[in-house]
Amino acid sequence: MESKARQQHLVSIIIPSFNRWPYICDAIDSVIGQTYQNLECIVVDDASTDGSPEKIENKYRHNPKISIKNLITNSGQSRARNHGVQTAKGKLVCFLDSDDILPISSIEDRVSVFSETPEFNGISFGENQVSDKPNTRSLKKERLEELTLDEYLNDRGWLHTNAFMMPTAEFKKLGGFNEKLRQREDIEFFIRSLCHLQARYCGTTVSTMRAVDKHRARHDYEKIIAQGYGFYHALSCNTTLHDKASPKVLNSTLRRSLDSYLNALYKTKKYKEYRNEITSLVVNRTISPSRKQVKRYLVSLIKTQ
């Protein structure tokens, strides 16, 4: 039996969902089956059209730890996650995507960071394992070792929405996920969080991301284009980030965000827009174009003739 200290914190697990029946059942069942049982699971349905809210309600209606909150209009994962936190009762909060699962000791492993270091009030995190890929991280961390802001900017694989936990009050103090962003909102949140909070590694794999949807966010070019410079501006306007990150690492991060937008324009054959954006960024001395971007610029001229 677990000690009282290890069960003292109520943990709220928020699962945002949109048309994810029946995969979401595996996610919920992985929460129910945790070794750590002082928890609540809040499913926030983002205006699904597949009848999943009613199906979930019917399947789990006898489990008091499971509750469902319904959004009237589809507003994106950030809004769903933030809404879930607003109704959460737990001292600690974490998240799980609706088609992924938690290993059996996921919650216990992350809570242990807080239990063993009572003064700690930051982010507890573990590994996120992609089910169809091996863990290829070359740099390992020791249990309870800190993750720095620069480390995360250099390798954003260290933190994943399924694999972190933090005090609910700190999440609210940070303002939650940026609801204006529909892409890379998790990265922006982690960067903002690490500007103010410590993050410590719990030492284990705490989530499994399944290959239910083969479409990766980084390849969702239309969504990247629709967001435009939103992610870049969010980082550019974060004065604390500019104070705490090393200039070289920060500049590389900002450049990658611009490159991603330009790449999406080119990949979707929006050649005129691609050339206009490249020209504007160069004229304003925001970037110096890479050889690849110059080549694409010239190729785009030929393809639009």
Short mmCIF file of C-alpha atoms in Angstrom, two decimals:
data_model
loop_
_atom_site.label_atom_id
_atom_site.label_comp_id
_atom_site.label_asym_id
_atom_site.label_seq_id
_atom_site.Cartn_x
_atom_site.Cartn_y
_atom_site.Cartn_z
CA MET A 1 0.00 0.00 0.00
CA GLU A 2 1.26 3.46 -0.85
CA SER A 3 2.14 5.80 1.98
CA LYS A 4 -0.16 8.65 2.90
CA ALA A 5 2.46 11.12 1.73
CA ARG A 6 2.38 9.74 -1.77
CA GLN A 7 -1.39 10.03 -1.95
CA GLN A 8 -1.82 13.40 -0.27
CA HIS A 9 -2.28 15.53 -3.43
CA LEU A 10 -5.46 15.33 -5.50
CA VAL A 11 -4.40 15.27 -9.15
CA SER A 12 -6.64 16.47 -11.98
CA ILE A 13 -6.04 14.86 -15.38
CA ILE A 14 -7.53 16.89 -18.24
CA ILE A 15 -8.34 15.10 -21.52
CA PRO A 16 -9.38 17.39 -24.41
CA SER A 17 -11.34 15.49 -27.04
CA PHE A 18 -12.78 16.04 -30.49
CA ASN A 19 -14.30 13.12 -32.40
CA ARG A 20 -12.03 10.55 -30.77
CA TRP A 21 -14.42 7.71 -30.05
CA PRO A 22 -13.52 4.93 -29.28
CA TYR A 23 -9.80 5.72 -28.80
CA ILE A 24 -10.58 8.02 -25.89
CA CYS A 25 -11.78 5.01 -23.91
CA ASP A 26 -8.22 3.69 -23.83
CA ALA A 27 -7.03 7.07 -22.55
CA ILE A 28 -9.65 7.17 -19.79
CA ASP A 29 -9.06 3.53 -18.85
CA SER A 30 -5.32 4.23 -18.50
CA VAL A 31 -6.17 6.96 -15.99
CA ILE A 32 -8.57 4.73 -14.05
CA GLY A 33 -5.91 2.02 -13.83
CA GLN A 34 -3.21 4.20 -12.26
CA THR A 35 -1.39 3.06 -9.13
CA TYR A 36 -2.02 6.56 -7.79
CA GLN A 37 -5.74 6.82 -7.06
CA ASN A 38 -6.26 10.25 -5.50
CA LEU A 39 -7.28 11.73 -8.83
CA GLU A 40 -10.07 13.05 -10.98
CA CYS A 41 -10.33 12.75 -14.76
CA ILE A 42 -11.98 15.64 -16.60
CA VAL A 43 -12.87 15.04 -20.25
CA VAL A 44 -13.46 18.31 -22.10
CA ASP A 45 -15.33 17.65 -25.32
CA ASP A 46 -14.60 20.29 -27.97
CA ALA A 47 -18.00 20.16 -29.71
CA SER A 48 -17.60 16.67 -31.17
CA THR A 49 -19.97 15.52 -33.91
CA ASP A 50 -19.49 11.76 -33.50
CA GLY A 51 -21.70 11.37 -30.44
CA SER A 52 -18.70 10.71 -28.21
CA PRO A 53 -19.90 12.85 -25.22
CA GLU A 54 -23.02 10.74 -24.84
CA LYS A 55 -21.10 7.51 -25.35
CA ILE A 56 -18.50 8.48 -22.75
CA GLU A 57 -21.20 9.52 -20.31
CA ASN A 58 -22.98 6.20 -20.73
CA LYS A 59 -19.82 4.10 -20.40
CA TYR A 60 -18.40 5.83 -17.32
CA ARG A 61 -21.52 7.13 -15.60
CA HIS A 62 -20.92 4.93 -12.53
CA ASN A 63 -17.36 6.16 -11.95
CA PRO A 64 -17.35 9.31 -9.77
CA LYS A 65 -13.76 10.09 -10.78
CA ILE A 66 -14.78 10.73 -14.40
CA SER A 67 -16.58 13.92 -15.43
CA ILE A 68 -17.39 15.39 -18.84
CA LYS A 69 -17.48 19.07 -19.73
CA ASN A 70 -18.91 20.08 -23.10
CA LEU A 71 -17.89 23.12 -25.13
CA ILE A 72 -20.63 24.53 -27.37
CA THR A 73 -18.35 25.50 -30.25
CA ASN A 74 -15.11 23.93 -31.44
CA SER A 75 -12.38 26.13 -29.99
CA GLY A 76 -9.19 24.07 -30.14
CA GLN A 77 -7.10 22.15 -27.63
CA SER A 78 -5.83 25.22 -25.77
CA ARG A 79 -9.32 26.39 -24.93
CA ALA A 80 -10.39 22.84 -23.98
CA ARG A 81 -7.39 22.34 -21.70
CA ASN A 82 -7.80 25.72 -20.04
CA HIS A 83 -11.51 25.11 -19.50
CA GLY A 84 -10.73 21.80 -17.85
CA VAL A 85 -8.30 23.43 -15.44
CA GLN A 86 -10.87 26.04 -14.47
CA THR A 87 -13.16 23.27 -13.22
CA ALA A 88 -10.37 21.17 -11.68
CA LYS A 89 -10.30 20.52 -7.95
CA GLY A 90 -6.83 19.03 -7.79
CA LYS A 91 -3.79 20.69 -6.27
CA LEU A 92 -1.79 19.28 -9.19
CA VAL A 93 -2.83 19.18 -12.84
CA CYS A 94 -1.67 17.26 -15.90
CA PHE A 95 -2.98 16.49 -19.37
CA LEU A 96 -3.52 13.55 -21.68
CA ASP A 97 -4.36 13.65 -25.38
CA SER A 98 -7.49 11.68 -26.18
CA ASP A 99 -5.84 9.01 -28.33
CA ASP A 100 -2.82 8.39 -26.08
CA ILE A 101 -2.33 6.44 -22.84
CA LEU A 102 -0.52 6.64 -19.51
CA PRO A 103 1.70 3.85 -18.15
CA ILE A 104 0.33 2.44 -14.92
CA SER A 105 2.62 4.45 -12.59
CA SER A 106 2.62 7.68 -14.61
CA ILE A 107 0.82 9.84 -12.03
CA GLU A 108 2.63 8.32 -9.05
CA ASP A 109 6.03 8.88 -10.66
CA ARG A 110 5.38 12.55 -11.31
CA VAL A 111 3.73 13.20 -7.95
CA SER A 112 6.77 11.68 -6.24
CA VAL A 113 8.85 14.71 -7.27
CA PHE A 114 6.55 16.92 -5.19
CA SER A 115 6.29 14.43 -2.34
CA GLU A 116 10.03 14.00 -1.99
CA THR A 117 10.84 17.70 -2.35
CA PRO A 118 8.05 19.53 -0.48
CA GLU A 119 9.53 22.96 -1.27
CA PHE A 120 9.34 22.29 -5.02
CA ASN A 121 6.57 24.21 -6.80
CA GLY A 122 7.46 23.78 -10.45
CA ILE A 123 7.09 21.25 -13.28
CA SER A 124 7.52 17.52 -12.79
CA PHE A 125 8.11 15.73 -16.08
CA GLY A 126 9.03 12.39 -17.57
CA GLU A 127 9.58 10.84 -20.97
CA ASN A 128 6.94 10.64 -23.69
CA GLN A 129 7.33 7.42 -25.67
CA VAL A 130 6.11 7.39 -29.26
CA SER A 131 4.68 3.91 -29.76
CA ASP A 132 6.07 3.37 -33.27
CA LYS A 133 9.50 4.87 -32.59
CA PRO A 134 12.32 3.95 -30.18
CA ASN A 135 13.59 6.47 -27.67
CA THR A 136 16.62 7.96 -29.39
CA ARG A 137 17.52 10.69 -26.93
CA SER A 138 21.31 10.81 -26.62
CA LEU A 139 21.47 12.93 -23.47
CA LYS A 140 20.05 11.37 -20.32
CA LYS A 141 19.07 13.04 -17.08
CA GLU A 142 19.27 11.78 -13.54
CA ARG A 143 16.14 11.59 -11.44
CA LEU A 144 15.20 15.01 -9.98
CA GLU A 145 17.72 16.74 -12.27
CA GLU A 146 16.62 20.14 -13.52
CA LEU A 147 15.75 21.02 -17.12
CA THR A 148 16.94 24.50 -18.05
CA LEU A 149 15.28 26.93 -20.44
CA ASP A 150 18.18 26.73 -22.90
CA GLU A 151 18.09 22.93 -22.81
CA TYR A 152 14.44 22.95 -23.77
CA LEU A 153 14.95 25.52 -26.52
CA ASN A 154 17.70 23.31 -27.95
CA ASP A 155 15.67 20.10 -27.66
CA ARG A 156 11.93 20.57 -27.37
CA GLY A 157 11.43 16.83 -27.00
CA TRP A 158 12.17 17.12 -23.28
CA LEU A 159 8.62 18.27 -22.51
CA HIS A 160 5.33 16.97 -23.87
CA THR A 161 1.76 17.82 -22.94
CA ASN A 162 1.12 14.20 -21.88
CA ALA A 163 4.23 14.01 -19.74
CA PHE A 164 4.33 16.98 -17.37
CA MET A 165 2.56 17.92 -14.14
CA MET A 166 2.44 21.17 -12.21
CA PRO A 167 0.53 22.91 -9.41
CA THR A 168 -2.87 24.04 -10.63
CA ALA A 169 -2.35 27.46 -9.07
CA GLU A 170 0.88 27.97 -11.04
CA PHE A 171 -0.82 26.95 -14.28
CA LYS A 172 -3.51 29.57 -13.67
CA LYS A 173 -0.93 32.19 -12.68
CA LEU A 174 0.80 31.67 -16.03
CA GLY A 175 -2.49 32.16 -17.86
CA GLY A 176 -2.66 28.62 -19.21
CA PHE A 177 -2.23 27.79 -22.88
CA ASN A 178 -2.32 30.63 -25.39
CA GLU A 179 -5.79 30.27 -26.94
CA LYS A 180 -4.82 32.42 -29.93
CA LEU A 181 -2.48 29.66 -31.06
CA ARG A 182 -3.80 26.53 -32.75
CA GLN A 183 -0.33 25.16 -33.50
CA ARG A 184 2.75 24.92 -31.24
CA GLU A 185 0.71 26.22 -28.34
CA ASP A 186 2.32 23.56 -26.15
CA ILE A 187 5.84 24.72 -27.02
CA GLU A 188 4.96 28.33 -26.31
CA PHE A 189 3.48 27.32 -22.95
CA PHE A 190 6.55 25.34 -21.92
CA ILE A 191 8.86 28.18 -22.89
CA ARG A 192 6.77 30.64 -20.91
CA SER A 193 6.64 28.26 -17.95
CA LEU A 194 10.40 27.68 -17.87
CA CYS A 195 10.92 31.44 -17.72
CA HIS A 196 9.35 31.37 -14.25
CA LEU A 197 9.46 27.81 -12.89
CA GLN A 198 11.93 25.03 -12.32
CA ALA A 199 11.35 21.70 -14.05
CA ARG A 200 12.59 18.40 -12.60
CA TYR A 201 12.82 15.02 -14.26
CA CYS A 202 10.92 12.20 -12.52
CA GLY A 203 13.12 9.55 -14.11
CA THR A 204 10.61 7.41 -16.00
CA THR A 205 8.48 7.20 -19.14
CA VAL A 206 5.10 8.60 -18.16
CA SER A 207 3.12 8.66 -21.42
CA THR A 208 2.75 6.68 -24.62
CA MET A 209 1.79 8.53 -27.79
CA ARG A 210 0.07 6.11 -30.12
CA ALA A 211 0.13 6.15 -33.92
CA VAL A 212 -3.64 6.47 -34.23
CA ASP A 213 -3.35 9.57 -36.40
CA LYS A 214 -0.40 9.43 -38.79
CA HIS A 215 -0.73 13.14 -39.52
CA ARG A 216 1.83 15.05 -37.44
CA ALA A 217 1.26 18.67 -36.37
CA ARG A 218 4.58 19.76 -37.85
CA HIS A 219 3.26 18.66 -41.28
CA ASP A 220 -0.09 20.42 -40.94
CA TYR A 221 0.94 23.13 -43.36
CA GLU A 222 -2.47 24.78 -43.68
CA LYS A 223 -2.68 25.21 -39.91
CA ILE A 224 0.85 26.63 -39.82
CA ILE A 225 -0.07 29.10 -42.56
CA ALA A 226 -3.33 30.09 -40.86
CA GLN A 227 -1.42 30.87 -37.68
CA GLY A 228 1.13 32.91 -39.60
CA TYR A 229 3.60 34.69 -37.34
CA GLY A 230 1.53 34.06 -34.20
CA PHE A 231 4.06 31.74 -32.56
CA TYR A 232 6.98 33.97 -33.53
CA HIS A 233 5.28 37.07 -32.13
CA ALA A 234 4.38 35.28 -28.88
CA LEU A 235 8.06 34.54 -28.31
CA SER A 236 9.25 37.93 -29.54
CA CYS A 237 6.97 39.73 -27.07
CA ASN A 238 8.07 37.61 -24.10
CA THR A 239 10.52 39.99 -22.44
CA THR A 240 11.37 37.51 -19.67
CA LEU A 241 12.39 34.98 -22.32
CA HIS A 242 14.77 37.50 -23.87
CA ASP A 243 16.29 38.16 -20.45
CA LYS A 244 16.74 34.51 -19.44
CA ALA A 245 17.60 32.65 -22.66
CA SER A 246 21.04 32.86 -24.17
CA PRO A 247 20.93 35.09 -27.30
CA LYS A 248 22.30 32.41 -29.62
CA VAL A 249 19.77 29.79 -28.55
CA LEU A 250 16.88 32.27 -28.62
CA ASN A 251 17.78 33.55 -32.09
CA SER A 252 17.94 29.97 -33.36
CA THR A 253 14.48 29.29 -31.90
CA LEU A 254 12.98 32.38 -33.48
CA ARG A 255 14.60 31.59 -36.81
CA ARG A 256 13.19 28.04 -36.80
CA SER A 257 9.69 29.40 -36.27
CA LEU A 258 10.03 31.69 -39.28
CA ASP A 259 11.53 28.90 -41.38
CA SER A 260 8.58 26.68 -40.54
CA TYR A 261 6.10 29.27 -41.81
CA LEU A 262 8.07 29.85 -45.02
CA ASN A 263 8.40 26.11 -45.58
CA ALA A 264 4.62 25.67 -45.22
CA LEU A 265 4.00 28.34 -47.86
CA TYR A 266 6.38 26.65 -50.28
CA LYS A 267 5.10 23.12 -49.62
CA THR A 268 1.53 24.21 -50.36
CA LYS A 269 2.67 25.93 -53.60
CA LYS A 270 1.77 29.40 -52.41
CA TYR A 271 4.77 30.68 -54.35
CA LYS A 272 3.80 34.34 -54.60
CA GLU A 273 3.15 34.53 -50.85
CA TYR A 274 6.43 32.73 -50.23
CA ARG A 275 8.39 35.29 -52.25
CA ASN A 276 6.57 38.21 -50.64
CA GLU A 277 7.34 36.93 -47.13
CA ILE A 278 10.99 36.23 -47.92
CA THR A 279 11.37 39.70 -49.41
CA SER A 280 9.71 41.40 -46.45
CA LEU A 281 11.80 39.53 -43.88
CA VAL A 282 15.03 40.34 -45.72
CA VAL A 283 14.16 44.01 -46.26
CA ASN A 284 13.33 44.36 -42.56
CA ARG A 285 16.58 42.55 -41.70
CA THR A 286 14.70 39.93 -39.75
CA ILE A 287 16.55 37.10 -41.50
CA SER A 288 19.32 36.40 -43.94
CA PRO A 289 17.91 33.79 -46.33
CA SER A 290 19.53 30.37 -46.35
CA ARG A 291 20.84 28.83 -49.55
CA LYS A 292 17.83 26.53 -49.59
CA GLN A 293 15.44 29.47 -49.32
CA VAL A 294 17.21 31.36 -52.11
CA LYS A 295 17.01 28.28 -54.32
CA ARG A 296 13.31 27.88 -53.54
CA TYR A 297 12.75 31.56 -54.30
CA LEU A 298 14.26 31.11 -57.76
CA VAL A 299 12.42 27.84 -58.39
CA SER A 300 9.13 29.49 -57.39
CA LEU A 301 9.65 32.13 -60.10
CA ILE A 302 9.92 29.39 -62.72
CA LYS A 303 6.92 27.47 -61.41
CA THR A 304 4.62 30.50 -61.56
CA GLN A 305 5.50 31.43 -65.13
#
